[in-house]
Tab-separated table of C-alpha atoms in Angstrom:
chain	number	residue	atom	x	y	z
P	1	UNK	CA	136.670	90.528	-82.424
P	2	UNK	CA	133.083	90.074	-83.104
P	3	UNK	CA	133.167	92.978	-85.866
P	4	UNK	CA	135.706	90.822	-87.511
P	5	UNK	CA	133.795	87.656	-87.452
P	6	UNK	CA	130.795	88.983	-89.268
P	7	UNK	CA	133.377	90.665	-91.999
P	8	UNK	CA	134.913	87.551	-92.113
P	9	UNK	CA	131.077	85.443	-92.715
P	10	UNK	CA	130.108	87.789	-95.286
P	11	UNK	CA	133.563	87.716	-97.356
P	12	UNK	CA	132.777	84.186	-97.528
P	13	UNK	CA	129.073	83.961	-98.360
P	14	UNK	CA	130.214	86.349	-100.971
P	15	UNK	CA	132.831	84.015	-102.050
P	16	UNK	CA	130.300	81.327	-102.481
P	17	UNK	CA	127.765	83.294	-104.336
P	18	UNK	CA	130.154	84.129	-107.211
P	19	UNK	CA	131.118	80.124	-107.349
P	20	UNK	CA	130.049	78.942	-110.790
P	21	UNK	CA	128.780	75.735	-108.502
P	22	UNK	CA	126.925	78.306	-106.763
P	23	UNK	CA	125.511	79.636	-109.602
P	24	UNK	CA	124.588	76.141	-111.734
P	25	UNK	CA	122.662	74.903	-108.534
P	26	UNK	CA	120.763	78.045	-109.008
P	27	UNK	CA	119.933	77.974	-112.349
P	28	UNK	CA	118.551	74.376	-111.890
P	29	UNK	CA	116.739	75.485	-109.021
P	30	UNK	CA	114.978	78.071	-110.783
P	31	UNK	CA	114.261	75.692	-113.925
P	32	UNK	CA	113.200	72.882	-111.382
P	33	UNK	CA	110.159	75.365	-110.189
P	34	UNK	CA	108.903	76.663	-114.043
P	35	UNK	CA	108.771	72.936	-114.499
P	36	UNK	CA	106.772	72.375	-111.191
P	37	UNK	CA	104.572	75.610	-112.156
P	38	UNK	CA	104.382	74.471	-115.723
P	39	UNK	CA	105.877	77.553	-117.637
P	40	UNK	CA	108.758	76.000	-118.438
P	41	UNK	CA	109.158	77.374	-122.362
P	42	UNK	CA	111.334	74.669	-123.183
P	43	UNK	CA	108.791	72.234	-122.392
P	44	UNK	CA	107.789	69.481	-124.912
P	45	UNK	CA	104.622	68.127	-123.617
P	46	UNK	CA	106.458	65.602	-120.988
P	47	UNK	CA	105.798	68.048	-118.230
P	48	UNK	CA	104.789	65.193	-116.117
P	49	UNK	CA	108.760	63.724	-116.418
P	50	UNK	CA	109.923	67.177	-115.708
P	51	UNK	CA	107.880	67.978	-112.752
P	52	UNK	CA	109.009	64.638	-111.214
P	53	UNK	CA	113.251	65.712	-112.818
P	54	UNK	CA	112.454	69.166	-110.927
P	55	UNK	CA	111.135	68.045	-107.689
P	56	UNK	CA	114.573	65.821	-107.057
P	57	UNK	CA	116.874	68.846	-108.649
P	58	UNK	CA	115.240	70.696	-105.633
P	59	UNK	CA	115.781	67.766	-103.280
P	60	UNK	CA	118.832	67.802	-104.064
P	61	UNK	CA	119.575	71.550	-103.818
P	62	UNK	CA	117.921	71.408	-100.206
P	63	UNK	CA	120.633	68.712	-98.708
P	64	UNK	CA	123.418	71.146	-100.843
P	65	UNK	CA	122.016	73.988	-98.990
P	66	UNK	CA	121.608	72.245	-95.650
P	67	UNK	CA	125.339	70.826	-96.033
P	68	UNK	CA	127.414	73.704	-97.115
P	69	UNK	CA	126.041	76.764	-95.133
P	70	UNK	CA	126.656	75.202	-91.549
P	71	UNK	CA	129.823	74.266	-92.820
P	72	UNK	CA	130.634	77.714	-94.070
P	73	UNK	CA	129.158	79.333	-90.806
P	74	UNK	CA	131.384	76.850	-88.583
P	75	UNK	CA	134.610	77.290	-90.959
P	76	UNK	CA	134.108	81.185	-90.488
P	77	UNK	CA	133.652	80.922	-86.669
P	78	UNK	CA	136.584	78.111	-85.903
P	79	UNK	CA	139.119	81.012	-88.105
P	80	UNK	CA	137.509	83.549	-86.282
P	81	UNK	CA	139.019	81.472	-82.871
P	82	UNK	CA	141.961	80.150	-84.190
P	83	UNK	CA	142.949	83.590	-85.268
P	84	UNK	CA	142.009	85.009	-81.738
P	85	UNK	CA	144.247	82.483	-80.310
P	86	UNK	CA	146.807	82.924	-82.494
P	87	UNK	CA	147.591	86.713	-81.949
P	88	UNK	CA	145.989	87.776	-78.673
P	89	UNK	CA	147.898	85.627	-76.329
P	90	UNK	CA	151.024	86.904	-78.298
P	91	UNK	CA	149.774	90.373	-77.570
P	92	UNK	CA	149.399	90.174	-74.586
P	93	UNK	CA	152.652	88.771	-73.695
P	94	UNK	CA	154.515	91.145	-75.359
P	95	UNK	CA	152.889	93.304	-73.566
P	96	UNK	CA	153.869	91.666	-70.016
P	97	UNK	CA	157.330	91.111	-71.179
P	98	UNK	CA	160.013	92.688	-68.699
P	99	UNK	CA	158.078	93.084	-65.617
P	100	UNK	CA	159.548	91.057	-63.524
P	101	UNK	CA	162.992	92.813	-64.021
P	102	UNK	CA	160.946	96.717	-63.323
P	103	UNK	CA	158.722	95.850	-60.931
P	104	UNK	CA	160.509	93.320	-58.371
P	105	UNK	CA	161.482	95.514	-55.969
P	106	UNK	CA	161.512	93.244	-52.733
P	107	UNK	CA	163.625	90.945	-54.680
P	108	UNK	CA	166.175	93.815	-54.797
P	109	UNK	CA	166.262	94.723	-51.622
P	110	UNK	CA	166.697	91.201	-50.841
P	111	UNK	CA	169.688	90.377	-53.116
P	112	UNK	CA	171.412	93.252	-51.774
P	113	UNK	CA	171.193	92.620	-47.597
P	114	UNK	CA	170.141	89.144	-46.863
P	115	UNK	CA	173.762	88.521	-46.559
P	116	UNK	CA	173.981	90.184	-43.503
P	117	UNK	CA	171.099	88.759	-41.841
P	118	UNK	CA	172.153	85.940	-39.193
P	119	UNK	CA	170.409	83.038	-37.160
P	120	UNK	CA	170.861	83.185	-33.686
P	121	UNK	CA	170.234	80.233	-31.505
P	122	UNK	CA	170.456	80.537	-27.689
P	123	UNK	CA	171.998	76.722	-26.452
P	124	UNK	CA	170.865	75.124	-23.036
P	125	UNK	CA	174.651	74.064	-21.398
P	126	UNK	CA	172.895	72.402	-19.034
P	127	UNK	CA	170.357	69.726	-21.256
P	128	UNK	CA	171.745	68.177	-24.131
P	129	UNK	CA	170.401	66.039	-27.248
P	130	UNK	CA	170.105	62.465	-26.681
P	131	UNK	CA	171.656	61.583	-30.021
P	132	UNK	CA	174.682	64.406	-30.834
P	133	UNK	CA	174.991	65.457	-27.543
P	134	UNK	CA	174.888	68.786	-28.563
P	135	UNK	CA	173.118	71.379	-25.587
P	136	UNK	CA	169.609	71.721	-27.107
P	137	UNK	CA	168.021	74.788	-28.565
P	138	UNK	CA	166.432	77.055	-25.906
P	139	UNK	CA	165.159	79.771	-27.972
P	140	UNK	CA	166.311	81.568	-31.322
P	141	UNK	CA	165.997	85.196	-32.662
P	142	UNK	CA	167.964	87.038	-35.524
P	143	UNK	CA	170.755	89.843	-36.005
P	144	UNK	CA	172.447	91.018	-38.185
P	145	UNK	CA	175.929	92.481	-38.628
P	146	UNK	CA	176.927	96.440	-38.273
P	147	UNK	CA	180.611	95.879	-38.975
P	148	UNK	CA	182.981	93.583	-40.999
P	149	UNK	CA	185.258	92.215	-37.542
P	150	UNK	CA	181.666	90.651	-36.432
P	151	UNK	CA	179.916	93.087	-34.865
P	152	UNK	CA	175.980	91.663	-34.647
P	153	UNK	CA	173.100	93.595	-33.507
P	154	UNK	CA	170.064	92.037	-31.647
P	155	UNK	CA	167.267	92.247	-29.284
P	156	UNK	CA	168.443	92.129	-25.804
P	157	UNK	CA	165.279	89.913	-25.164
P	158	UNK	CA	166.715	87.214	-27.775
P	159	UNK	CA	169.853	87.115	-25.863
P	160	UNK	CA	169.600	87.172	-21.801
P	161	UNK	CA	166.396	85.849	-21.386
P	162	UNK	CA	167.807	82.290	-19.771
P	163	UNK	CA	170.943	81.456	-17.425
P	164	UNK	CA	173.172	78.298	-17.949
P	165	UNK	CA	173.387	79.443	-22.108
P	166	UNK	CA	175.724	79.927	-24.669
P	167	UNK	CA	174.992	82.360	-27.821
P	168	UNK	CA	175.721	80.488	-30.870
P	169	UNK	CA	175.229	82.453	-34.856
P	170	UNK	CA	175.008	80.999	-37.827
P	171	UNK	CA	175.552	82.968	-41.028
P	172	UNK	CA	173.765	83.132	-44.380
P	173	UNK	CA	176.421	80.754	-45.773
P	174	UNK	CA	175.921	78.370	-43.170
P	175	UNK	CA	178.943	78.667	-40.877
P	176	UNK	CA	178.576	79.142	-37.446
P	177	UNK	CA	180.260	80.837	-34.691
P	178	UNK	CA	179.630	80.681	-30.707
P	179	UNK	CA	179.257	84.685	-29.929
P	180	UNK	CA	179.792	86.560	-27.006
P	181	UNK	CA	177.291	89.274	-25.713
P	182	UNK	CA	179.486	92.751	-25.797
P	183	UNK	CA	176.929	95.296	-24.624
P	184	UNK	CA	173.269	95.351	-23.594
P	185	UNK	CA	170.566	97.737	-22.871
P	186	UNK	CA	167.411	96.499	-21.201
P	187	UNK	CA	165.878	99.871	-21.694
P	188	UNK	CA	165.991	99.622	-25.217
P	189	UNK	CA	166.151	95.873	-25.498
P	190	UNK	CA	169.042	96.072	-27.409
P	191	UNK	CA	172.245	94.019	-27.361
P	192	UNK	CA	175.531	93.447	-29.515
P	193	UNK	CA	176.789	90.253	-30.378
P	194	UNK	CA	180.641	89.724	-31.147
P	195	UNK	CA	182.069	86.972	-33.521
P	196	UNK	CA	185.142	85.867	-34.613
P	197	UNK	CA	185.105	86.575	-37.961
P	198	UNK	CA	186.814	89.015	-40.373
P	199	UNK	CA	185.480	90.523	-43.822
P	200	UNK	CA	181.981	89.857	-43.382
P	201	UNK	CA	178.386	91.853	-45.606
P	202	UNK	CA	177.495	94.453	-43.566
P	203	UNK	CA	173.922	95.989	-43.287
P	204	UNK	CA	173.254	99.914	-44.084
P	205	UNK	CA	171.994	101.635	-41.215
P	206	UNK	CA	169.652	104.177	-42.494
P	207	UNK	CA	167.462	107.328	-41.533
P	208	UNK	CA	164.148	106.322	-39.235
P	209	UNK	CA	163.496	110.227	-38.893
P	210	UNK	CA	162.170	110.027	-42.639
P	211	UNK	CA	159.913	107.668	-42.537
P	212	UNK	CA	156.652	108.378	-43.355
P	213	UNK	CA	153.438	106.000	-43.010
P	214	UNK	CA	152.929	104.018	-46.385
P	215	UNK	CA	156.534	103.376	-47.333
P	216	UNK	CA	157.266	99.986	-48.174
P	217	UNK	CA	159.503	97.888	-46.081
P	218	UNK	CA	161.444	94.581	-45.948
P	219	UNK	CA	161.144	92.438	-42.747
P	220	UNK	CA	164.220	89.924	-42.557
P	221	UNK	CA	164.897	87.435	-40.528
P	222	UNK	CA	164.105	83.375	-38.642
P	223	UNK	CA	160.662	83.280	-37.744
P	224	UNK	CA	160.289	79.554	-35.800
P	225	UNK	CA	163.922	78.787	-36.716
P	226	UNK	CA	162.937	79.369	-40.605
P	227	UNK	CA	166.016	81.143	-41.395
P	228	UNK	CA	166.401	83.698	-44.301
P	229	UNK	CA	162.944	84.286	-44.237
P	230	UNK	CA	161.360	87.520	-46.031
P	231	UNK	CA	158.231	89.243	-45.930
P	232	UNK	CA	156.809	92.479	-47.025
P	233	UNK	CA	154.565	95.346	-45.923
P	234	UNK	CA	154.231	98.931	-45.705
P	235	UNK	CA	154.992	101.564	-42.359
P	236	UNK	CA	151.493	101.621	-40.449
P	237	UNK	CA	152.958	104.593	-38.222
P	238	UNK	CA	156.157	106.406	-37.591
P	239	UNK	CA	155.414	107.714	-33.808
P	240	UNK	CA	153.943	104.583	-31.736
P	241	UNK	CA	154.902	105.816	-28.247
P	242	UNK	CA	156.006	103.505	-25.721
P	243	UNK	CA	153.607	104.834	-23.246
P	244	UNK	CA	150.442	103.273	-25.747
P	245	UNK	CA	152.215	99.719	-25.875
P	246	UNK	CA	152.147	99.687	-21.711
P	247	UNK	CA	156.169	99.511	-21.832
P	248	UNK	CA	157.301	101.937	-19.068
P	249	UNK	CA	160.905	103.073	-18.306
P	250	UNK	CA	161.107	103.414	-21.940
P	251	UNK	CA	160.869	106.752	-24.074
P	252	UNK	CA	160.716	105.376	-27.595
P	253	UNK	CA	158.576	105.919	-30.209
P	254	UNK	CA	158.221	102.570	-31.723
P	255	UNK	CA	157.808	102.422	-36.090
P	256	UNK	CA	154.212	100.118	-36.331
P	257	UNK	CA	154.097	97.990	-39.112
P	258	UNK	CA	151.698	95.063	-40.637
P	259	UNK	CA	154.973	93.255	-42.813
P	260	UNK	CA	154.783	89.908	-40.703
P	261	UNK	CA	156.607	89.290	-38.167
P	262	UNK	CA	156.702	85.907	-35.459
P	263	UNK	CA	158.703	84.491	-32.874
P	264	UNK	CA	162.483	84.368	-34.417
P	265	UNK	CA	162.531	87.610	-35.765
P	266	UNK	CA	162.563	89.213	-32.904
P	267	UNK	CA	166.146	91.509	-33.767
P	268	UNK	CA	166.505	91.234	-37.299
P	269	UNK	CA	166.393	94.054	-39.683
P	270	UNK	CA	163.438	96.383	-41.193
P	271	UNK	CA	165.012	97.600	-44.247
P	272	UNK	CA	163.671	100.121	-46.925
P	273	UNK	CA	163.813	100.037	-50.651
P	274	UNK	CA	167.556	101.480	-50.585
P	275	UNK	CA	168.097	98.345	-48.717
P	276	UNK	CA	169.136	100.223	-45.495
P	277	UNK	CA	168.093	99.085	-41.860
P	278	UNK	CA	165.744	101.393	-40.816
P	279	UNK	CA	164.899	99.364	-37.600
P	280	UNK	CA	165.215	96.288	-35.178
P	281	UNK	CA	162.012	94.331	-35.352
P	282	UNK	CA	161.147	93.463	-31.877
P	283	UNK	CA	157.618	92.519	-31.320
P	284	UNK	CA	154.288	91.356	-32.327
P	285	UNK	CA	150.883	91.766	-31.267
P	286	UNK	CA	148.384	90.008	-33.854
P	287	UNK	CA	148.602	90.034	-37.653
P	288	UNK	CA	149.274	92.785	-39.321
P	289	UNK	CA	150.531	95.071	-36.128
P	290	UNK	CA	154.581	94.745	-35.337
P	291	UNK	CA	156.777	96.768	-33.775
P	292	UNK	CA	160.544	98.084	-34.475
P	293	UNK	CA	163.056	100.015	-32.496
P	294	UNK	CA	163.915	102.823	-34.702
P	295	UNK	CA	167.520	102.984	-36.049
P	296	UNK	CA	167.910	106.548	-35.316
P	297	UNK	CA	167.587	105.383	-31.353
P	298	UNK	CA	169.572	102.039	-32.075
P	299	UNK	CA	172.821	104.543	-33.389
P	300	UNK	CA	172.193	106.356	-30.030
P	301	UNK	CA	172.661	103.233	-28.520
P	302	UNK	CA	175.981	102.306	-30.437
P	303	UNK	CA	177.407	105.237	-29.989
P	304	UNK	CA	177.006	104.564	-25.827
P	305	UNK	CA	178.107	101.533	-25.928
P	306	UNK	CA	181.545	102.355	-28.299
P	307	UNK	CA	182.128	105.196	-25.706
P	308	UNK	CA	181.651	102.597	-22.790
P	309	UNK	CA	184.288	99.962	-24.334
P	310	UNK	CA	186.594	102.786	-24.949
P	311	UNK	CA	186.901	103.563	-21.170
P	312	UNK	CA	187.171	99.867	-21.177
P	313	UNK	CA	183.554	99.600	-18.699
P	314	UNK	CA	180.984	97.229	-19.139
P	315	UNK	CA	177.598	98.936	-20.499
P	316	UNK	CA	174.840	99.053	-17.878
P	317	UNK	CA	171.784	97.937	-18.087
P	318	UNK	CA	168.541	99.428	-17.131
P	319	UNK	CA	166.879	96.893	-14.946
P	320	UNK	CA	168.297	94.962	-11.713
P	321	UNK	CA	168.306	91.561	-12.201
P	322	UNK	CA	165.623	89.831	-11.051
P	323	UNK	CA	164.070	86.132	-10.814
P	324	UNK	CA	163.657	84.570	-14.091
P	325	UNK	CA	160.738	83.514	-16.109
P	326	UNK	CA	161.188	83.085	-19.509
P	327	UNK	CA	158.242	84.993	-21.379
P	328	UNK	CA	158.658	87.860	-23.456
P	329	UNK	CA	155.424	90.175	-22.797
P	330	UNK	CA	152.974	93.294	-24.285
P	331	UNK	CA	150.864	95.069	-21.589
P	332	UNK	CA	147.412	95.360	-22.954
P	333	UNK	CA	146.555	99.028	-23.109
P	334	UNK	CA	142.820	99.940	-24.147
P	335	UNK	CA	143.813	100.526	-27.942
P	336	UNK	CA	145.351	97.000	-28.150
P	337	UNK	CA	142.574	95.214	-26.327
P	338	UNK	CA	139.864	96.889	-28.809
P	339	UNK	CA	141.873	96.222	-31.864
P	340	UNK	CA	142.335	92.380	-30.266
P	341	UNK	CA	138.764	92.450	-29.888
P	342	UNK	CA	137.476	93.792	-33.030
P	343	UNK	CA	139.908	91.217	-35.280
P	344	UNK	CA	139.095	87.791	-33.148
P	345	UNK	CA	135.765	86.438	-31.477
P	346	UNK	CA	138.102	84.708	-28.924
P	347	UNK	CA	138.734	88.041	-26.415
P	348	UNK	CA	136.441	88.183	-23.632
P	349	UNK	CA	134.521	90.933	-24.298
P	350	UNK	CA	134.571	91.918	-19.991
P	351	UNK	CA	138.390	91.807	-20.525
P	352	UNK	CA	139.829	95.703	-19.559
P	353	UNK	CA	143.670	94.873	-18.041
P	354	UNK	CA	146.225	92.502	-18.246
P	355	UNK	CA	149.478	91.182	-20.113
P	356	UNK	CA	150.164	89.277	-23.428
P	357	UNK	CA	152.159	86.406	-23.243
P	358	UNK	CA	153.652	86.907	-27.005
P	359	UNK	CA	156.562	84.472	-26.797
P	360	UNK	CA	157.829	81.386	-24.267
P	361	UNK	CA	161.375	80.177	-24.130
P	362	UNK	CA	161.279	76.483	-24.782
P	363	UNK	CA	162.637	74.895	-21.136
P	364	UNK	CA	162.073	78.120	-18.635
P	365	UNK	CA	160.120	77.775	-15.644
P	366	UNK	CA	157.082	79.595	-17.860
P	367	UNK	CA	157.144	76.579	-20.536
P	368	UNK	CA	157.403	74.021	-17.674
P	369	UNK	CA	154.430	75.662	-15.789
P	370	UNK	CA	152.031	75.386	-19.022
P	371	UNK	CA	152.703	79.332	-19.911
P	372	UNK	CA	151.945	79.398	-23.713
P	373	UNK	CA	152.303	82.499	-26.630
P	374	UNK	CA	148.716	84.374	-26.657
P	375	UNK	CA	147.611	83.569	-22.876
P	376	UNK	CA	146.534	86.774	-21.032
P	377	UNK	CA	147.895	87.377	-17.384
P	378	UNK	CA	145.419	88.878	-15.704
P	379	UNK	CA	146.065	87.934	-11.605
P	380	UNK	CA	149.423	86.732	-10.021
P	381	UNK	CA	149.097	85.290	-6.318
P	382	UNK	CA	145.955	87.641	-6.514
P	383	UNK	CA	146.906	90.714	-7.202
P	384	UNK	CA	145.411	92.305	-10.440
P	385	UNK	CA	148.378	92.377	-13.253
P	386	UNK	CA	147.559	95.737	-15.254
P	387	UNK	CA	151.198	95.852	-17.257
P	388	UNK	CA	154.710	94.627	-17.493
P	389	UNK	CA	155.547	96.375	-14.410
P	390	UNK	CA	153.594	94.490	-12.238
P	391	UNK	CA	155.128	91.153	-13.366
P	392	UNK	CA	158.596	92.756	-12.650
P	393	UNK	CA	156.814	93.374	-8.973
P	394	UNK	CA	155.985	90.145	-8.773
P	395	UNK	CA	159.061	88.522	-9.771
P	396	UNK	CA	160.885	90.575	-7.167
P	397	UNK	CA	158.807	89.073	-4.563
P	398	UNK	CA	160.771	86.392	-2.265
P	399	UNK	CA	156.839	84.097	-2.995
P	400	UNK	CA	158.891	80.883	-4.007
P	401	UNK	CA	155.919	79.949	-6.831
P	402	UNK	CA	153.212	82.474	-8.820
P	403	UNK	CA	150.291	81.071	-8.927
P	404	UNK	CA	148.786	83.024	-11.971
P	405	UNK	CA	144.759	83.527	-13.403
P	406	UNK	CA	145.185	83.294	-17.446
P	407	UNK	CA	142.659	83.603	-20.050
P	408	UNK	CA	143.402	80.764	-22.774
P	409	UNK	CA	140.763	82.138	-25.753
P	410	UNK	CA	137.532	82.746	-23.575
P	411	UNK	CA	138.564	80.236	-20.695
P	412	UNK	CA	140.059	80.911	-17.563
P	413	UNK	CA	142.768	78.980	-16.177
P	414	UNK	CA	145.387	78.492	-13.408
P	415	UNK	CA	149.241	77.710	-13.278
P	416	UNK	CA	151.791	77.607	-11.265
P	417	UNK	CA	155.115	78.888	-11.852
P	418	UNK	CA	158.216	78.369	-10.093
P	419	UNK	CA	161.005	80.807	-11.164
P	420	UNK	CA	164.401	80.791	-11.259
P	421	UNK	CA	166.974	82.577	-9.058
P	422	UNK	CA	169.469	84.869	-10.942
């Protein structure tokens, strides 16, 4: 551009020299210094009257000069800009033109499952809103469905975590349906959800085993009640074993990934570009590290639980029922505390054992003893609390209240918990 400015200056100067203007203002110039040198051959003997004619020619031709060239040199410069503005911008545009139709992949994926995705809401029966009179909201999570009659997969987590409920779904559309809970596996922490409802958009269940770290995936789902809610990230492993999250009595190898995922969408689908469900999002540690149930186990799962309604059983579920608390919990194995450690300035750095408290139901015994998402359980009724297990311990305990050491951030802190009996 600034090759074509100076070509631009000098066509012009150029332009101006071969002006007969140009050229007469010259020629005046040059007679207005003989006369001031006094060779002027056309001189007559007044050379007093022509030194005094020549000295205001050149005055003159000074202000010309002074006039014209800074109005040539700013001419040449504002067409060097206004040409620049013209055609670059236009250029460059062109250029830019159809990219959102190649390159908006997520959107894709999007348009082609979100219709499948559904709100769940998990309704109090027992405390009701003081102006509908509707039960209130005790905690939400997401699904979505497997099969057109209503068949809606979850978390088992999002689902049994509170007596005295009802399981109520709302759809993409906006309708809603109450649901009943068909099969559950607290192994896993997976459930099915049933609705009444025909010819409903059913997810794709796709291929885990392929996965490999870097692909891009889709998180869908209601984080804090925010249904239809999408975000975005890539596979940060394939093989997270159970056994380095603290979760025993479960042999799965967990898909890690840093799309973001919250409280609510805890069961909704982690699709790939195809726009296939590739897993159940279940859990969250910090930003940037969430975890999913493969699908390849969740089909396992499915295919138990068909099997089980077939022989017309109820499907079992991997714990005994114990006292209820209402948290939803991540034992803190060395890898998590360091990573904890390294990405906030909050973690006690003498911290070594305890449990992450990564999600309270609103109105359990937990949220009415001051239990809140991101406290650390380190000591209940004084007995060190190194994972998950030892909460189930202590929950089997006949102790009527747990009185339990937290760390809040850097503080340490005491509550008391009362739970409920089953």
């Amino acid at each position: 551009m600034a090759l074509r400015g100076s070509h631009r200056l000098e066509v012009i100067f150029k332009r101006c020299i071969a002006s007969p203007v140009f050229h007469s203002h010259a020629a005046n110039r040059r007679s207005s210094q003989l006369a001031i040198k006094g060779t002027d051959p056309s001189s007559n003997g007044n050379s007093g009257q022509d030194q005094q004619n020549g000295e205001q020619k050149a005055k003159g031709w000074r202000r010309l000069v002074r006039f014209f060239v800074p109005f040539s040199l700013g001419a040449a410069v504002s067409a060097a800009v206004i040409k620049r503005e013209d055609f670059t911008p236009t250029i460059a545009a062109s250029k830019m033109t159809g990219r959102r139709r190649d390159f908006n992949f997520i959107a894709d994926v999007v348009a082609g499952c979100a219709d499948s995705v559904v709100y769940i809401e998990i309704k109090d029966t027992r405390h009701f809103d003081y102006f509908s009179g509707q039960p209130i909201t005790a905690s939400n999570g997401s699904g979505f469905i497997i099969e057109q009659n209503g068949l809606i997969l979850t978390n088992a987590h999002v689902v049994i975590n509170k007596p005295h409920t009802m399981v109520q779904v709302r759809l993409s559309d906006g309708r809603t349906f109450p649901a009943t809970i068909e099969d559950v596996d607290q192994t896993s922490d997976l459930a099915t959800l049933r609705i009444q409802v025909n010819n409903l958009s059913v997810m794709r269940l796709g291929k885990s085993g392929t996965l490999r770290s870097g692909e891009w995936v889709v998180a869908l789902g209601s984080p804090l009640a925010l249904s239809n809610t999408v975000t975005a990230g890539v596979i940060s492993s394939t093989q997270r074993a159970s056994q380095e999250l603290g979760l025993r009595n479960r042999d799965i190898n967990y898909l890690q990934t840093d799309a973001a995922i919250t409280f609510g969408n805890s069961g909704g689908p982690l699709v790939n570009l195809d726009g296939e469900a590739i897993g159940v999002n279940s859990m969250k540690v910090t930003a940037g590290i969430s975890f999913a149930i493969p699908i390849d186990y969740v089909k396992v799962f499915l295919e138990r639980a068909a099997e089980k309604r077939k022989k017309g059983s109820a499907y079992k579920t991997g714990y005994p029922v114990k006292r209820y608390m209402g948290i939803t919990m991540l034992t803190l194995t060395p890898d998590i505390l360091f990573e904890l450690k390294s990405r906030s300035q909050n973690m006690p750095s003498h911290l070594t054992h305890g449990v992450l408290v990564w999600k309270v139901i609103v109105g359990s015994p937990a949220h009415s003893g001051g239990l809140q998402p991101g406290d650390i359980v380190t000591h209940i009724n004084k007995k060190e609390i190194k994972n998950s297990s030892d909460v189930y311990d202590a929950l089997a305990d006949n102790s009527k209240n747990l009185d339990i050491v937290i760390l809040r951030g850097v503080k340490q802190m005491h509550v008391t918990i009362t739970p409920e009996d089953p």
